[in-house]
PDB file of C-alpha atoms in Angstrom:
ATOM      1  CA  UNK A   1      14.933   1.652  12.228  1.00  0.00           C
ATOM      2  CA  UNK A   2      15.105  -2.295  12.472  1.00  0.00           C
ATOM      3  CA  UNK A   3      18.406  -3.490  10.565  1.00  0.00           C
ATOM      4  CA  UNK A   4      17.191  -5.513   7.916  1.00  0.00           C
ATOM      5  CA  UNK A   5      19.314  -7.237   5.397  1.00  0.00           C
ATOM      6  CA  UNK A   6      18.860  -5.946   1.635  1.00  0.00           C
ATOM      7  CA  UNK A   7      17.694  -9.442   0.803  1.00  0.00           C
ATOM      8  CA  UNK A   8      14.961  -9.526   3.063  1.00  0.00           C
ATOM      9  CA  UNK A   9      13.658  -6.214   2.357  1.00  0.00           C
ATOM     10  CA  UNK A  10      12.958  -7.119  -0.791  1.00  0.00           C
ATOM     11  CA  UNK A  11      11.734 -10.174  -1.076  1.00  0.00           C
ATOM     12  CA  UNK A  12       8.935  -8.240   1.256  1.00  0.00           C
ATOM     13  CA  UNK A  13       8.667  -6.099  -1.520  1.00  0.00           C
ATOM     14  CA  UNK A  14       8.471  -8.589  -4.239  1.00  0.00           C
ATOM     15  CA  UNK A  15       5.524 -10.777  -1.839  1.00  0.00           C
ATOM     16  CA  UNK A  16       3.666  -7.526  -1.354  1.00  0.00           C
ATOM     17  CA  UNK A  17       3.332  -7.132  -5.103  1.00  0.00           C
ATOM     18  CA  UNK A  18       2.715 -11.007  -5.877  1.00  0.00           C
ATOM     19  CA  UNK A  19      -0.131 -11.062  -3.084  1.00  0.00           C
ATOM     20  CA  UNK A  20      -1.844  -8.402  -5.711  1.00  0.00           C
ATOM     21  CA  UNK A  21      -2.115 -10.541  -8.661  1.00  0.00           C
ATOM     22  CA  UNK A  22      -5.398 -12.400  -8.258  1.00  0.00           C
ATOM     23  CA  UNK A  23      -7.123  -9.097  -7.491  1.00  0.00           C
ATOM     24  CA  UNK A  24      -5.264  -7.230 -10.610  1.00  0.00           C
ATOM     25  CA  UNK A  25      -6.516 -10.456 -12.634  1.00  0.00           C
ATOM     26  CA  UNK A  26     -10.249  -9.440 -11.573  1.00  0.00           C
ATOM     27  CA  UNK A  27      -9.911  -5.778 -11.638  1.00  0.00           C
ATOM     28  CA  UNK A  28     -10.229  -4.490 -15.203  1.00  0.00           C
ATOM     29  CA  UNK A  29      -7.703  -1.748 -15.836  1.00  0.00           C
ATOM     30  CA  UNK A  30      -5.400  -2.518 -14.006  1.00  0.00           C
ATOM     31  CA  UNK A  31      -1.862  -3.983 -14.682  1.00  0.00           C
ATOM     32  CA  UNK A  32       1.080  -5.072 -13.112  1.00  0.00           C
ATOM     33  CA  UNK A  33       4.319  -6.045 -14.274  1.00  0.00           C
ATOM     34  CA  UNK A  34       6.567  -8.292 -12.471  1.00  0.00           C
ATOM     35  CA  UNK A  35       9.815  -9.062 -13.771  1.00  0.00           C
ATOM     36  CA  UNK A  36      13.363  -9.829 -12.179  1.00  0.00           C
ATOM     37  CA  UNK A  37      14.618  -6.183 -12.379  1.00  0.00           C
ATOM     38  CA  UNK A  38      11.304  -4.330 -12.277  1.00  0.00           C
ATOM     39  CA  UNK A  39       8.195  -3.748 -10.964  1.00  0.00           C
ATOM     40  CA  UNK A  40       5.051  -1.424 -11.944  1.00  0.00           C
ATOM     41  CA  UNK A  41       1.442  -1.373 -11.302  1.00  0.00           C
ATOM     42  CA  UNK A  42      -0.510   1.490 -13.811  1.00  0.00           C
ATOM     43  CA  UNK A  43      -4.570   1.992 -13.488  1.00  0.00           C
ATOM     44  CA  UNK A  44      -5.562   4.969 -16.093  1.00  0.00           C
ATOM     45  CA  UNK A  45      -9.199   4.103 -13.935  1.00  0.00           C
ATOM     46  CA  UNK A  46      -7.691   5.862 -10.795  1.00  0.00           C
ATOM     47  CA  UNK A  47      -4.631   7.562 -11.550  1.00  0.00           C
ATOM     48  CA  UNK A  48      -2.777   8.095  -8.005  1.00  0.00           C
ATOM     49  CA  UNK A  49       0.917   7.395  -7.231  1.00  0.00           C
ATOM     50  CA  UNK A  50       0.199   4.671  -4.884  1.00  0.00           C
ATOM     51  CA  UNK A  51      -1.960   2.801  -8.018  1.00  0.00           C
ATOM     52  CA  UNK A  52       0.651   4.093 -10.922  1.00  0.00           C
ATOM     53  CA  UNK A  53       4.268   3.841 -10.235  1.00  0.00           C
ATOM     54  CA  UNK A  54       7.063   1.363 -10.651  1.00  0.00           C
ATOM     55  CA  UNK A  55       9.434  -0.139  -8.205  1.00  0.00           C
ATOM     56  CA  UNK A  56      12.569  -2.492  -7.091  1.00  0.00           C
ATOM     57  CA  UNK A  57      14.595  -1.464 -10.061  1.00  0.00           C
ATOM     58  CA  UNK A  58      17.483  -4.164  -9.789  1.00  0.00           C
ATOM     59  CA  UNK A  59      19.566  -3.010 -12.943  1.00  0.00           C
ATOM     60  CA  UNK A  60      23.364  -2.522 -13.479  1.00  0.00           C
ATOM     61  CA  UNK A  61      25.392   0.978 -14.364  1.00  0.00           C
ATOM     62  CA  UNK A  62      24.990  -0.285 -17.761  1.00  0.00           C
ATOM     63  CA  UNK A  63      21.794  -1.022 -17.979  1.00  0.00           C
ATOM     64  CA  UNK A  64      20.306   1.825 -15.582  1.00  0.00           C
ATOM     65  CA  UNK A  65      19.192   4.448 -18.248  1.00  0.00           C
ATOM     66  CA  UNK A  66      17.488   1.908 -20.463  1.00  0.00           C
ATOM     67  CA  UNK A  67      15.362   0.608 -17.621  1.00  0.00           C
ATOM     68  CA  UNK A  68      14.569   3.760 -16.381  1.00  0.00           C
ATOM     69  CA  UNK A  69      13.500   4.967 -20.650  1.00  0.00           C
ATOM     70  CA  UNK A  70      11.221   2.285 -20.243  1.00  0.00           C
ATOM     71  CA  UNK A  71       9.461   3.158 -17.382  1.00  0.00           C
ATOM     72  CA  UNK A  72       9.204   6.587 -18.661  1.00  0.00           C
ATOM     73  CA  UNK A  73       7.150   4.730 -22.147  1.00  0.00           C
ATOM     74  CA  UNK A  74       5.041   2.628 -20.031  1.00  0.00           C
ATOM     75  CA  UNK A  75       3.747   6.022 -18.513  1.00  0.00           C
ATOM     76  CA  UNK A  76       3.297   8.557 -21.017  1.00  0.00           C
ATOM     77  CA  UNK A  77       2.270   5.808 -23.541  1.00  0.00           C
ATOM     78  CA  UNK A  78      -0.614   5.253 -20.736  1.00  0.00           C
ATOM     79  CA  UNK A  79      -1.108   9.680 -19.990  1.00  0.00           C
ATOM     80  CA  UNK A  80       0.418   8.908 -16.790  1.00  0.00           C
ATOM     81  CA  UNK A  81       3.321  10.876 -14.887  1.00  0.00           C
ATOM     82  CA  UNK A  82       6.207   8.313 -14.779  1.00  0.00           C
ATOM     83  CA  UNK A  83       6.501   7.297 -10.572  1.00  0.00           C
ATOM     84  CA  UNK A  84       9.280   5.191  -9.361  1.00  0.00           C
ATOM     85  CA  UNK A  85       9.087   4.063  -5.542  1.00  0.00           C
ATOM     86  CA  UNK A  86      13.245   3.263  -4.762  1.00  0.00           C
ATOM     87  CA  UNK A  87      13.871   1.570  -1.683  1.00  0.00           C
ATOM     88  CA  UNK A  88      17.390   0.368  -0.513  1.00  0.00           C
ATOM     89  CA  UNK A  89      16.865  -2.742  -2.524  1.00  0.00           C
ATOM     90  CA  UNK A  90      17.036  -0.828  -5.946  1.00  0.00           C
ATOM     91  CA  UNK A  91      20.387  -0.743  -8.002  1.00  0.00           C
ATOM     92  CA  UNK A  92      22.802   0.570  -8.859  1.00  0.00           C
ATOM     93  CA  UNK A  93      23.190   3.017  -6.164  1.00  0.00           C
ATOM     94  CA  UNK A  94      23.623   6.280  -8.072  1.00  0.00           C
ATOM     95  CA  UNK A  95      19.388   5.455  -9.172  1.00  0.00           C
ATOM     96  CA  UNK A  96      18.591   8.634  -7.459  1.00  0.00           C
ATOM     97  CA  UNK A  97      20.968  10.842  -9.760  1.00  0.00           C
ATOM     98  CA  UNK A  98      20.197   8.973 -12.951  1.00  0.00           C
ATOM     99  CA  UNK A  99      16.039   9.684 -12.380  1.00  0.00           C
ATOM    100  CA  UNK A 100      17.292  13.055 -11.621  1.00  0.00           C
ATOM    101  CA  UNK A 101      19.210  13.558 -14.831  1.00  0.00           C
ATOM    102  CA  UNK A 102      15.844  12.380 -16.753  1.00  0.00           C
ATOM    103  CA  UNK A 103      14.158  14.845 -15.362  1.00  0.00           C
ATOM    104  CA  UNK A 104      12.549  13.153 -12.324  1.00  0.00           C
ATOM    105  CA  UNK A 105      11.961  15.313  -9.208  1.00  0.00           C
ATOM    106  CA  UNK A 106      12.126  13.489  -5.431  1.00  0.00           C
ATOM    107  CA  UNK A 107       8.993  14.668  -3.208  1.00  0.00           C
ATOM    108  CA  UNK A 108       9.554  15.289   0.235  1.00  0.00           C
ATOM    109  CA  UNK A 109       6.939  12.398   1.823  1.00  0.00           C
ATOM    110  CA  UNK A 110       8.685   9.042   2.078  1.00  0.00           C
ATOM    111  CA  UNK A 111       7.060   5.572   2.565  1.00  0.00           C
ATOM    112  CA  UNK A 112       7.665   4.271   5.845  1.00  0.00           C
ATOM    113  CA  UNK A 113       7.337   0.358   5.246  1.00  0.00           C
ATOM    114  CA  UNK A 114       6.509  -1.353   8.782  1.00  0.00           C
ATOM    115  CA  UNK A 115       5.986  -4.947  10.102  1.00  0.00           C
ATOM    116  CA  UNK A 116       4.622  -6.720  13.424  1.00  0.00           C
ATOM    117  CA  UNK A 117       6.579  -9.098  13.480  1.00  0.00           C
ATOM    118  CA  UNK A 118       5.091 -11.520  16.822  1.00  0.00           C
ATOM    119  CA  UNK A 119       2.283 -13.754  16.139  1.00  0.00           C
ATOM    120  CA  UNK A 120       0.828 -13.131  19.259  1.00  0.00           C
ATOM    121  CA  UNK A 121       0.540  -9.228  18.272  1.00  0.00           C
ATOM    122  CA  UNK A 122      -1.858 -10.318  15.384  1.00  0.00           C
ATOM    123  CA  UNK A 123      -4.471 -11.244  18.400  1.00  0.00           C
ATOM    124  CA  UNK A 124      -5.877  -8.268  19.413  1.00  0.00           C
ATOM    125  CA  UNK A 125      -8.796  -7.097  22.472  1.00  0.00           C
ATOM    126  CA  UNK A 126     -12.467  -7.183  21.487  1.00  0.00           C
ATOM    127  CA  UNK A 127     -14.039  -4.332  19.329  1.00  0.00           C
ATOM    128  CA  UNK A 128     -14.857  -1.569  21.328  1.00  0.00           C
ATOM    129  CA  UNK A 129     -18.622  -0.757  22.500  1.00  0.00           C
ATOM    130  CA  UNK A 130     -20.429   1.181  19.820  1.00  0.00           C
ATOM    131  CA  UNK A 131     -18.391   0.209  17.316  1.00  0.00           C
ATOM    132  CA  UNK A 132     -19.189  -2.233  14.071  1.00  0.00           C
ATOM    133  CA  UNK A 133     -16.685  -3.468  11.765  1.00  0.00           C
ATOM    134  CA  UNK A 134     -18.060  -5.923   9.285  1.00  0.00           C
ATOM    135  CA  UNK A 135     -16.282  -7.695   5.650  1.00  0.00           C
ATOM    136  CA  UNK A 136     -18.341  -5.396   2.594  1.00  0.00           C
ATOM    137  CA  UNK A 137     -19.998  -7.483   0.532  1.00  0.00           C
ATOM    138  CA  UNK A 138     -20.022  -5.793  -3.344  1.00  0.00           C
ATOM    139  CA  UNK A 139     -23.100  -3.814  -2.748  1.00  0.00           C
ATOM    140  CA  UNK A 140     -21.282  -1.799  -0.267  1.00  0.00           C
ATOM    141  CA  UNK A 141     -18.445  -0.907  -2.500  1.00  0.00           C
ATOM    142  CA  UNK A 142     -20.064   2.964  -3.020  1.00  0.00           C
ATOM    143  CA  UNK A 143     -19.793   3.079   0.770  1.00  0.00           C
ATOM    144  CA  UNK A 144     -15.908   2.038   1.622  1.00  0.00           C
ATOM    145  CA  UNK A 145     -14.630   4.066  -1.793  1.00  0.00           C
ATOM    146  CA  UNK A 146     -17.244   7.603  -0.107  1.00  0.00           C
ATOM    147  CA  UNK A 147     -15.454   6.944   3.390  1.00  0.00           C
ATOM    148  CA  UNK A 148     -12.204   6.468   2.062  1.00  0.00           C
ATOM    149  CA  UNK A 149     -11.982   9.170   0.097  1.00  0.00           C
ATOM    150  CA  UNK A 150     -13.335  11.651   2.757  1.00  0.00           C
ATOM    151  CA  UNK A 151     -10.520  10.359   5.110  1.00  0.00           C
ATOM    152  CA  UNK A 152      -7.759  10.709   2.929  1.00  0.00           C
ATOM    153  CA  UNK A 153      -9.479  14.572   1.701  1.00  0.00           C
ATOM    154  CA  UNK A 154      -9.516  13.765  -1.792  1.00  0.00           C
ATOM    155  CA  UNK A 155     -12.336  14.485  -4.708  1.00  0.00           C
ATOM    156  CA  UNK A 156     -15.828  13.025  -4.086  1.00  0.00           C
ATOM    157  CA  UNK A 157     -15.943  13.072  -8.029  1.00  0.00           C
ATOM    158  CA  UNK A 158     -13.597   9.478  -7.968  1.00  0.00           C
ATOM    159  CA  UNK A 159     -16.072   7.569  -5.789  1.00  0.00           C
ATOM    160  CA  UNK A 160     -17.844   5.686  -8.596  1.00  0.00           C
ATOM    161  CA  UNK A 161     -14.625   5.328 -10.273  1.00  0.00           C
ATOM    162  CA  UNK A 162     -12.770   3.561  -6.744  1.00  0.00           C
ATOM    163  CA  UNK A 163     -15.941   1.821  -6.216  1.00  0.00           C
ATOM    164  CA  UNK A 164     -15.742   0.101  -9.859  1.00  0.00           C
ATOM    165  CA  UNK A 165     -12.104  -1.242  -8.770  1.00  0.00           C
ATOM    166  CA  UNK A 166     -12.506  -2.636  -5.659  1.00  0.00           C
ATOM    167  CA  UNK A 167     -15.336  -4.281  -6.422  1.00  0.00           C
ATOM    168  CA  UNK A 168     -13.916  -7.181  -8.590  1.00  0.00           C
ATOM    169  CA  UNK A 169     -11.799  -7.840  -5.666  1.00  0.00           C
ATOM    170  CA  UNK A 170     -14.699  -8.204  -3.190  1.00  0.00           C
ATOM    171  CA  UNK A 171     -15.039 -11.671  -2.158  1.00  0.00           C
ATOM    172  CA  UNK A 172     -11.510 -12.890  -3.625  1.00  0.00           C
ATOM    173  CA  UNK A 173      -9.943 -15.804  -1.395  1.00  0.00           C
ATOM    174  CA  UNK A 174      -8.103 -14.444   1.455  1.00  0.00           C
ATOM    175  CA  UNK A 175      -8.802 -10.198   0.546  1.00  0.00           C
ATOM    176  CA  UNK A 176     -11.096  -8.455   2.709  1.00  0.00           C
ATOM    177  CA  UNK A 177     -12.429  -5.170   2.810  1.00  0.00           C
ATOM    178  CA  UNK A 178     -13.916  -3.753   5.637  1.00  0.00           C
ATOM    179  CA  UNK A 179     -15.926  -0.685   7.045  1.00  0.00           C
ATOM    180  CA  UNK A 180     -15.896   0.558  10.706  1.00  0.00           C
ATOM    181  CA  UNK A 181     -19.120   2.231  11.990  1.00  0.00           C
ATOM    182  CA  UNK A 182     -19.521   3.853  14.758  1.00  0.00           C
ATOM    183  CA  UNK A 183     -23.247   4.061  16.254  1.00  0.00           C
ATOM    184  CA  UNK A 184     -24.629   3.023  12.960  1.00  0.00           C
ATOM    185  CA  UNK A 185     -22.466   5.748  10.944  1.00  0.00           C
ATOM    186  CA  UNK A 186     -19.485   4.572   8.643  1.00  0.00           C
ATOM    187  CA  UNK A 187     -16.259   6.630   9.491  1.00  0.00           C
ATOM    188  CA  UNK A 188     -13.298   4.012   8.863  1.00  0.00           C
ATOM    189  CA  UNK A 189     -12.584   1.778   6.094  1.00  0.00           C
ATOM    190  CA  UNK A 190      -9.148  -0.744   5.770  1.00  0.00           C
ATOM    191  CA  UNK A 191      -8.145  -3.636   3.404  1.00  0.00           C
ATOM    192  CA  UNK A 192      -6.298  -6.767   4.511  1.00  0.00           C
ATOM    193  CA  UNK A 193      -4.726  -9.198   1.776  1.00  0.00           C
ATOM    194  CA  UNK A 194      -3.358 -12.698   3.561  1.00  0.00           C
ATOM    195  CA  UNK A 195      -0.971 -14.318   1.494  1.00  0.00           C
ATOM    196  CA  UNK A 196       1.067 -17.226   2.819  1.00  0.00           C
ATOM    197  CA  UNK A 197       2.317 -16.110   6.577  1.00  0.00           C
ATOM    198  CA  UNK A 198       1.758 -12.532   5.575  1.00  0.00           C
ATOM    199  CA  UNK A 199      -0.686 -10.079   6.337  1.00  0.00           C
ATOM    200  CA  UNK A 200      -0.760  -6.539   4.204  1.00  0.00           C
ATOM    201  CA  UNK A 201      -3.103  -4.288   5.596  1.00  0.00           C
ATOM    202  CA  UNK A 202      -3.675  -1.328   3.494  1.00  0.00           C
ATOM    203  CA  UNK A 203      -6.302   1.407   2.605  1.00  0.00           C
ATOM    204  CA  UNK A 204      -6.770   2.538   6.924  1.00  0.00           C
ATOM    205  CA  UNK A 205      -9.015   5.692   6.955  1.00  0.00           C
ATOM    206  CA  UNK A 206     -10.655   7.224   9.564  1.00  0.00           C
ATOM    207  CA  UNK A 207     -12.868  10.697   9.283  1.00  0.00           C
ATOM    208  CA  UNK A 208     -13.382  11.145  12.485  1.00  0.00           C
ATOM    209  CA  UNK A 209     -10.953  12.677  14.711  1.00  0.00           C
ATOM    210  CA  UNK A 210     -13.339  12.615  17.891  1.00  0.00           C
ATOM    211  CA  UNK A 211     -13.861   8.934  17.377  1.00  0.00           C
ATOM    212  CA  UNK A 212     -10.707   8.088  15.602  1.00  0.00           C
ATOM    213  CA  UNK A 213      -9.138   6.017  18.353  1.00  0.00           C
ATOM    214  CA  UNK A 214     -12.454   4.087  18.884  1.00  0.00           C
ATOM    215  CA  UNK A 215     -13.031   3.120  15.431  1.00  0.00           C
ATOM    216  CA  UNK A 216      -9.380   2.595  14.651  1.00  0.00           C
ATOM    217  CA  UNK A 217      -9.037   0.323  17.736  1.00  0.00           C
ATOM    218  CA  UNK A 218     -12.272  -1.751  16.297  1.00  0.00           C
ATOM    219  CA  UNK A 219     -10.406  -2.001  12.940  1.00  0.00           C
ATOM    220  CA  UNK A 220      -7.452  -3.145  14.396  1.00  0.00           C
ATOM    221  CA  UNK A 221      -9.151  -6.251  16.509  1.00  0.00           C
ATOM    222  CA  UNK A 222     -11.340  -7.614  13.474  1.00  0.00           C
ATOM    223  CA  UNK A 223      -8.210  -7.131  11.044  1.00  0.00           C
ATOM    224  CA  UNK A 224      -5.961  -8.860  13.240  1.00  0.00           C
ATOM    225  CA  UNK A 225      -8.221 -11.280  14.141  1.00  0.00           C
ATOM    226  CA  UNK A 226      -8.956 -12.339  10.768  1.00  0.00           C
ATOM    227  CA  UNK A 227      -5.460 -12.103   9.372  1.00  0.00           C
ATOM    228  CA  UNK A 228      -4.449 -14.783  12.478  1.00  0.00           C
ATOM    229  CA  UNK A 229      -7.454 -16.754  11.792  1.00  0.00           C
ATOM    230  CA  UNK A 230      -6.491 -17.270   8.097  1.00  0.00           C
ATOM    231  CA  UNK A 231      -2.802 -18.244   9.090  1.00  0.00           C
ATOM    232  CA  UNK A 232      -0.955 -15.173   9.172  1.00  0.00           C
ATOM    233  CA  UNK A 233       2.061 -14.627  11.538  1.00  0.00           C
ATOM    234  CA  UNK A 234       3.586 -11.434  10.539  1.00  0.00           C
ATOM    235  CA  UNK A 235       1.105  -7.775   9.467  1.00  0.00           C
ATOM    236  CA  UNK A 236       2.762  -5.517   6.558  1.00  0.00           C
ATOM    237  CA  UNK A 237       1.740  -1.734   6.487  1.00  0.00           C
ATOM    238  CA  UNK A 238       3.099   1.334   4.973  1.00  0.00           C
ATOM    239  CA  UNK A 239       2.668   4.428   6.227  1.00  0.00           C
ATOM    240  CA  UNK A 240       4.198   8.259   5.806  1.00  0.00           C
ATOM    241  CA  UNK A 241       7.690   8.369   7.053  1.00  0.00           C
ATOM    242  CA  UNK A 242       7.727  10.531  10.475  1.00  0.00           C
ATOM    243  CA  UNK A 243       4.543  10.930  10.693  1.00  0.00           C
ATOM    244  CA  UNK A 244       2.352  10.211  13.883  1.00  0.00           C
ATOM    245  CA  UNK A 245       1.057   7.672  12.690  1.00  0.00           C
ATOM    246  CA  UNK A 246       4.296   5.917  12.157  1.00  0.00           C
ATOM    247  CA  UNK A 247       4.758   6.623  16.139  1.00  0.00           C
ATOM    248  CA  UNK A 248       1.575   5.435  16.884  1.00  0.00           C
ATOM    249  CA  UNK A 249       2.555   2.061  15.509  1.00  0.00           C
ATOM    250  CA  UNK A 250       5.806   1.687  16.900  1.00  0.00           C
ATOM    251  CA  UNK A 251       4.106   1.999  20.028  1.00  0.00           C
ATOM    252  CA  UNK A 252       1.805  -1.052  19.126  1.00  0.00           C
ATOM    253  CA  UNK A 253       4.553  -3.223  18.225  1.00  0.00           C
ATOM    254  CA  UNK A 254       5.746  -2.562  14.559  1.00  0.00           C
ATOM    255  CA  UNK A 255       9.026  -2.022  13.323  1.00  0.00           C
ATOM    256  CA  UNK A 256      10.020   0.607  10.326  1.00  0.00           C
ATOM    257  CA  UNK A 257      11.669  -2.062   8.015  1.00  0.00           C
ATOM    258  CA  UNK A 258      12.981   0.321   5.254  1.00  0.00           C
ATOM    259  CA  UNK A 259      11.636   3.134   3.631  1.00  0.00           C
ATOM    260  CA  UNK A 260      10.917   4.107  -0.046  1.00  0.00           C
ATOM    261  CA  UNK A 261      11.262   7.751  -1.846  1.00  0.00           C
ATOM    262  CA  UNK A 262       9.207   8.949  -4.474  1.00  0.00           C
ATOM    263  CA  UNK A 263      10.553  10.094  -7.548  1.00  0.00           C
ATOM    264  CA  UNK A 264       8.033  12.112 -10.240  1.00  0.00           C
ATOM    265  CA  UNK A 265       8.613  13.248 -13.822  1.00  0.00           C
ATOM    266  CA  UNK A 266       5.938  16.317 -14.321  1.00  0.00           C
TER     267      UNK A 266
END
């Protein structure tokens, strides 16, 4: 793992968080909360850790238990299981005992949080032959939240519910959201957010295995491309921690910054 000072990681977390305010501002349903010794992003529209949790807890021994009550209120008020994401940036550093004593339980999966850091990485090769990947315009909303959803193996029954929140955020300055065909069929899907010399790339799917590489490869140029086109110098991506994946982009040039742990109150 890259050493990264405590600073830096999170004022990447913080940025990844304040690059999702204008499209929490045109998403109804959602919220998110920043504040100097908190974060937390809920959606009772699509309730999934990744959408519903809270994160960078920067409290004090003292104030610890107090912090954590009221992320446990902001949940339940909401009929949501209370998430915290803790990352090496959160204090104090007994956070993983107190969440345990409130009855929090840490899940295996961590969040492997990786960036490329060389502007010249951000231009890529040309899409490969037989492959499409175009910017959705709203009507196509149905299409990325189906795909998605198939790549990542969860319900069908959530498609009309994804496609209602991503499509507020369709056409917002400087968020894209794209879908990767492959001879006319749609079998990838990604997001890419630019905000000042950063690009976060988020939602990659592919549900193809056979044509995985292909597609993912096409994905990868027109992302990249874009994100250097609108002034970007540095990609953001989280992945699972020690997965293949993670290899996969360590081979391509990113670097595991830090990674996060999940912490769940059934």
């Amino acid at each position: 793992m890259t050493k990264v000072t405590v600073e830096a990681m999170a004022a990447l977390e913080r940025q990844n968080y304040v690059a999702m305010q204008p499209m929490v501002a045109a998403t109804p349903g959602v919220e998110l909360i920043l504040r100097d010794d908190m974060i937390i992003t809920s959606s009772q529209i699509f309730p999934t850790p990744d959408v519903n949790h809270a994160c960078l807890l920067r409290a004090t021994r003292e104030t610890a238990q107090d912090l954590i009550a009221e992320i446990m209120e902001h949940f339940t008020s909401r009929e949501l299981p209370p998430t915290v994401f803790l990352s090496p940036a959160c204090t104090p550093e007994d956070l993983p005992r107190q969440l345990e004593q409130a009855g929090f339980i840490r899940q295996k999966e961590q969040e492997a949080w990786m960036v490329l850091e060389r502007p010249e990485d951000l231009v890529q090769s040309a899409v490969p032959a037989r492959v499409e990947v175009h910017s959705i315009d709203k009507s196509e909303a149905p299409t990325f939240a189906q795909v998605f959803l198939k790549a990542f193996g969860m319900p069908e029954e959530y498609a009309e519910a994804l496609a209602e929140v991503l499509t507020p955020s369709i056409g917002l300055p400087g968020m894209f959201h794209y879908v990767a065909t492959f001879d006319g069929q749609p079998l990838g899907v990604c997001t890419l957010l630019c905000h000042e010399d950063l690009a976060i790339v988020g939602s990659a799917g592919i549900i193809s295995r056979l044509r995985g590489l292909k597609v993912l490869s096409g994905l990868t140029a027109k992302v990249y491309a874009d994100a250097y086109a609108w002034g970007c110098r540095r990609a953001l991506l989280q992945t699972t921690a020690g997965a293949p994946f993670e290899r996969f982009l360590r081979i391509a040039g990113f670097k595991t910054y830090f990674t996060r742990t999940c912490y769940t109150q059934v």
